[in-house]
mmCIF file with all atom_site columns, C-alpha atoms in Angstrom:
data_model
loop_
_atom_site.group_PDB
_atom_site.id
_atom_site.type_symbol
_atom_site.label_atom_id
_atom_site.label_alt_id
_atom_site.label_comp_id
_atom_site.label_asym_id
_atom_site.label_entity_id
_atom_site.label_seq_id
_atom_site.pdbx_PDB_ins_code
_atom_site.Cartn_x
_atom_site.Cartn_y
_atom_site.Cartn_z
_atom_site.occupancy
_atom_site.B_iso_or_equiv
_atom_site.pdbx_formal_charge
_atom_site.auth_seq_id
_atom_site.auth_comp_id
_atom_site.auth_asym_id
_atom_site.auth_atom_id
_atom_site.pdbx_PDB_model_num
ATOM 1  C CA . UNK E 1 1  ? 33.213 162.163 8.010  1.00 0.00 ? 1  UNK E CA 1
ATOM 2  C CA . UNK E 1 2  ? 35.611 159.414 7.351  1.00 0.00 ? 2  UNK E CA 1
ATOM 3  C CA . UNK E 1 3  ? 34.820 156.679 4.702  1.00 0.00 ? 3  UNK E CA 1
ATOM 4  C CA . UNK E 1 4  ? 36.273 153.170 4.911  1.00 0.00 ? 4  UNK E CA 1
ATOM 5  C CA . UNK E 1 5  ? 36.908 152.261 1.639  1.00 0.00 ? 5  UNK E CA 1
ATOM 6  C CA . UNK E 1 6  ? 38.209 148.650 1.880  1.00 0.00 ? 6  UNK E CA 1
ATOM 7  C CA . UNK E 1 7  ? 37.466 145.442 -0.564 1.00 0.00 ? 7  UNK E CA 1
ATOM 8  C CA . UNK E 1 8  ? 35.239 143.927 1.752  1.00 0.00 ? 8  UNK E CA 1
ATOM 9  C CA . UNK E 1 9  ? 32.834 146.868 1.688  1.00 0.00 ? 9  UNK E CA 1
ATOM 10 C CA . UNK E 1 10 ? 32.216 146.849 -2.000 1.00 0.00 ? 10 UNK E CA 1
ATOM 11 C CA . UNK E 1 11 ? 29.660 144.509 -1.958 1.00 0.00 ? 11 UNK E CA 1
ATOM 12 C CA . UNK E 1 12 ? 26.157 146.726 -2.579 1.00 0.00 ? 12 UNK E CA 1
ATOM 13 C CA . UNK E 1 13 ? 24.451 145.496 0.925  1.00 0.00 ? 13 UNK E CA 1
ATOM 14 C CA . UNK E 1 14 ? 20.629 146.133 1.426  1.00 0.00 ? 14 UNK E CA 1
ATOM 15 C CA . UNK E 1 15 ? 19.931 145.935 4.987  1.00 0.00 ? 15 UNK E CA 1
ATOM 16 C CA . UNK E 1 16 ? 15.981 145.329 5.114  1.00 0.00 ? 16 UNK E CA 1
ATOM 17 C CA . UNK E 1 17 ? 14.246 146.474 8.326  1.00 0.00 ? 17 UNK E CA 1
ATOM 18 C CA . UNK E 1 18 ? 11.491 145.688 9.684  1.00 0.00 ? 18 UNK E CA 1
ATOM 19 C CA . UNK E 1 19 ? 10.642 147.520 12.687 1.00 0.00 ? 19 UNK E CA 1
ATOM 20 C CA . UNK E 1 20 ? 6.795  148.456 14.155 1.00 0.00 ? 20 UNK E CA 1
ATOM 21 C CA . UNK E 1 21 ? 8.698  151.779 15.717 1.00 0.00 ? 21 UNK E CA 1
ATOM 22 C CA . UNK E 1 22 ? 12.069 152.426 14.231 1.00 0.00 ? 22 UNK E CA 1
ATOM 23 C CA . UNK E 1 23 ? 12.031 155.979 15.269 1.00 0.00 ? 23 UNK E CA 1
ATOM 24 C CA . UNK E 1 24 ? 12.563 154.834 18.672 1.00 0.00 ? 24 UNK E CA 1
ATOM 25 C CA . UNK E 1 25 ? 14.966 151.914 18.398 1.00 0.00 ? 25 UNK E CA 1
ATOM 26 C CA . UNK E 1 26 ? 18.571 152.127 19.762 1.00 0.00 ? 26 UNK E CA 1
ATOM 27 C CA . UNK E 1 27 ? 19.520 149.105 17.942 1.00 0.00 ? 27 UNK E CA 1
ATOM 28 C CA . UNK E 1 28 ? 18.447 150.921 14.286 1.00 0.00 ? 28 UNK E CA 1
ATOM 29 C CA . UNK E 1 29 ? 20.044 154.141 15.393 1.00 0.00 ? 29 UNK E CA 1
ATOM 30 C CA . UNK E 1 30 ? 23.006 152.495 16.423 1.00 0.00 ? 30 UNK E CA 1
ATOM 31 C CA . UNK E 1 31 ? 23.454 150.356 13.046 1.00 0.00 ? 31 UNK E CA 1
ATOM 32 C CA . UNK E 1 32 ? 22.317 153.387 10.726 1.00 0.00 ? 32 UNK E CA 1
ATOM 33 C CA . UNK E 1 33 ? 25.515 155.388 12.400 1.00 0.00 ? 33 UNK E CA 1
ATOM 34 C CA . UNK E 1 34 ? 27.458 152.449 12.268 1.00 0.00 ? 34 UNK E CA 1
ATOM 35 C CA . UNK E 1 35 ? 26.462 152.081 8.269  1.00 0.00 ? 35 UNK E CA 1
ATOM 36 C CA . UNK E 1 36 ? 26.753 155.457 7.544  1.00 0.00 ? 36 UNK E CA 1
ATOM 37 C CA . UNK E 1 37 ? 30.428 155.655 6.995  1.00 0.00 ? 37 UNK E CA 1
ATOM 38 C CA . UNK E 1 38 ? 29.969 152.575 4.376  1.00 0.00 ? 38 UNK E CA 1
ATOM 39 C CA . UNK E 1 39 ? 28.884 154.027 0.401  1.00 0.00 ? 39 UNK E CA 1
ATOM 40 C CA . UNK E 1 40 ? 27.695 150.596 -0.385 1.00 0.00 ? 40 UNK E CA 1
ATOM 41 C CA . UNK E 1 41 ? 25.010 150.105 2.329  1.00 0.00 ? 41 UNK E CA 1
ATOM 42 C CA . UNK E 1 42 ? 21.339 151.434 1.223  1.00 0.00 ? 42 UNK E CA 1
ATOM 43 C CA . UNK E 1 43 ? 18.452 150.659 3.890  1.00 0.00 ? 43 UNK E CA 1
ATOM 44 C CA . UNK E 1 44 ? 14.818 150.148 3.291  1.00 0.00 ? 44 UNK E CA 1
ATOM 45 C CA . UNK E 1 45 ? 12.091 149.674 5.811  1.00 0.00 ? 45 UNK E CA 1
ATOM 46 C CA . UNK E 1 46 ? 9.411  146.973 5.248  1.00 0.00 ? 46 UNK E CA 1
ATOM 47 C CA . UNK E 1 47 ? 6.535  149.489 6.346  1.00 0.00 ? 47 UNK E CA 1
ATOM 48 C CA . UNK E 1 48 ? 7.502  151.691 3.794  1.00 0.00 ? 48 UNK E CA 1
ATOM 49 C CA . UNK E 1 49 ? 7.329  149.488 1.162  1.00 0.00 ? 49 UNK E CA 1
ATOM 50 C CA . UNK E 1 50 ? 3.333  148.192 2.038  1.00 0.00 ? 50 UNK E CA 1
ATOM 51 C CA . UNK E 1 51 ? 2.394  151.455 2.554  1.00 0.00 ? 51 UNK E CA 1
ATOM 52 C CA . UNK E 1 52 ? 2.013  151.666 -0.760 1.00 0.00 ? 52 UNK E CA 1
ATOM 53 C CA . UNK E 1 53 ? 0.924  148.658 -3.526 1.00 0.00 ? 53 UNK E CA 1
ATOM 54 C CA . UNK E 1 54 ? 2.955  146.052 -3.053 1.00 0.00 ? 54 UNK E CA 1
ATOM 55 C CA . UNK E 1 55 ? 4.731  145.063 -6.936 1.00 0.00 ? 55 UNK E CA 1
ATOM 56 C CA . UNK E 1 56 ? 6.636  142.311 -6.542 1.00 0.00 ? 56 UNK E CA 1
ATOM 57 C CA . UNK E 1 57 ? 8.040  142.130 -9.986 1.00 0.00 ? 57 UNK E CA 1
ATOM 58 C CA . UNK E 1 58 ? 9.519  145.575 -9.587 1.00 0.00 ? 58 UNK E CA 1
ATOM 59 C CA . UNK E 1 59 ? 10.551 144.818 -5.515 1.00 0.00 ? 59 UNK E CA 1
ATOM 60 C CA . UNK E 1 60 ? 12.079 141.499 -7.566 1.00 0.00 ? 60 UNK E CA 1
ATOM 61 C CA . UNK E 1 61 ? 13.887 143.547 -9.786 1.00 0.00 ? 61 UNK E CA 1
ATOM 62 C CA . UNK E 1 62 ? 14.921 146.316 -6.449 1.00 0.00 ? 62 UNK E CA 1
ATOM 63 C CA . UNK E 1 63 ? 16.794 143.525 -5.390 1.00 0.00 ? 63 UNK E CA 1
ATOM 64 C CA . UNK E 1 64 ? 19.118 141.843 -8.296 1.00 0.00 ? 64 UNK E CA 1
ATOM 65 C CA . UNK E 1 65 ? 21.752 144.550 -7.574 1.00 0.00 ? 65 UNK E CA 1
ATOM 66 C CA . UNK E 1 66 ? 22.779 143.611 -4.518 1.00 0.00 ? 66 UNK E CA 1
ATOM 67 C CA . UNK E 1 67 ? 25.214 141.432 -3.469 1.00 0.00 ? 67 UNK E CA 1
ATOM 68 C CA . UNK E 1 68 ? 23.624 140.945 0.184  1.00 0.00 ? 68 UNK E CA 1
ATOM 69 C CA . UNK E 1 69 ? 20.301 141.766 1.829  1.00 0.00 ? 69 UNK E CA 1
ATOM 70 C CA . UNK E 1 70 ? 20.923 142.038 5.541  1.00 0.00 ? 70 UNK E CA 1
ATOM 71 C CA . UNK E 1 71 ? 17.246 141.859 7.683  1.00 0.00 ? 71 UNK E CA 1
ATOM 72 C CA . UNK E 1 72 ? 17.485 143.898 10.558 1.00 0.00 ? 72 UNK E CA 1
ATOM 73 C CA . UNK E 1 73 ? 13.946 143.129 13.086 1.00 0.00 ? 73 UNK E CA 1
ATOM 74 C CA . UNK E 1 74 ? 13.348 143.302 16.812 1.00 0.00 ? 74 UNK E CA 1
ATOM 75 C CA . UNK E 1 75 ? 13.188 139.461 18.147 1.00 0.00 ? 75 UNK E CA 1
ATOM 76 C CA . UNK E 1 76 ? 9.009  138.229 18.779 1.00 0.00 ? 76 UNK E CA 1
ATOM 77 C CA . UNK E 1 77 ? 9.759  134.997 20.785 1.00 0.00 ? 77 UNK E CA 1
ATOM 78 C CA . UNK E 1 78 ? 12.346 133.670 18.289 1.00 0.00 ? 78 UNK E CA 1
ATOM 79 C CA . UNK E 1 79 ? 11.053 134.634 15.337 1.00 0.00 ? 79 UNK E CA 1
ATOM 80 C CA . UNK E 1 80 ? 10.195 137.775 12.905 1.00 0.00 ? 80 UNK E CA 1
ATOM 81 C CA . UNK E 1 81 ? 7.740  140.534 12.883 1.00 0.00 ? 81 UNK E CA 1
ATOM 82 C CA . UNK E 1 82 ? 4.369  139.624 10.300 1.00 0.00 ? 82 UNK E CA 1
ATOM 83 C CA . UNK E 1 83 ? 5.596  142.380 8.166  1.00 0.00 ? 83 UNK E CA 1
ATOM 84 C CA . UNK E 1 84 ? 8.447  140.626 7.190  1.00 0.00 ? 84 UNK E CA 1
ATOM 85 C CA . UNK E 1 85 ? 7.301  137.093 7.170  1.00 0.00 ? 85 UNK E CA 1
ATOM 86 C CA . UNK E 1 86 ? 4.349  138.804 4.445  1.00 0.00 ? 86 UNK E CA 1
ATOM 87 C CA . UNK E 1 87 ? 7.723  140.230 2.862  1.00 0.00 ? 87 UNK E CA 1
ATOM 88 C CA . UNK E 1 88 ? 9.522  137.124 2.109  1.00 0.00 ? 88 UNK E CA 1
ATOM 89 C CA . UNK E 1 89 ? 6.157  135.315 1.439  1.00 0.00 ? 89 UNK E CA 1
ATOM 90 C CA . UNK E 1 90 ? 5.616  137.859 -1.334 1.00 0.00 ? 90 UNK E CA 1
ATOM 91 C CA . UNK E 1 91 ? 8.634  138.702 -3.046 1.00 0.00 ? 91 UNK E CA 1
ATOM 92 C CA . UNK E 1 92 ? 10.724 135.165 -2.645 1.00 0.00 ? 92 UNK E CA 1
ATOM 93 C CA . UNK E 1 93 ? 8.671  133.034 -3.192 1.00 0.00 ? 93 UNK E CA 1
#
């Protein structure tokens, strides 16, 4: 598979989704593909991380690395799912 290995992919990205039913999203499928070809993207899925206890100091920590956190969520009337709104409560603030 090809890599693109150009300066503006460098940056360690974290895209952050947040998705009742990824399994069955185009949009996810679409962007992991898209993502795929790119060595400095890692994903993470909200769900997964409050399906177990919930350590902020270590999710904290999870996150210094990267240079840009990209949240990825189906639109609920203009706004984001609970699971990440409980997210960003928790960890950034």
């Amino acid at each position: 598979m090809l890599k693109i290995e150009m300066s503006c992919f460098f940056l360690k990205t974290l895209v952050l989704s947040a998705h009742p039913d990824a399994s069955s999203s185009m949009t996810i499928s679409f962007f992991e593909r898209a993502t795929s070809v790119v060595e400095s993207v890692t994903w993470r899925s909200i769900e997964s991380v409050y399906n177990e206890q919930l350590n902020v100091h270590r999710e904290q920590d999870f996150l210094k690395p990267f240079n840009r956190i990209v949240f990825q969520f189906p639109m609920y009337w203009y706004s984001c799912p609970a699971s990440l709104k409980q997210y960003i409560d928790d960890v950034f603030y």
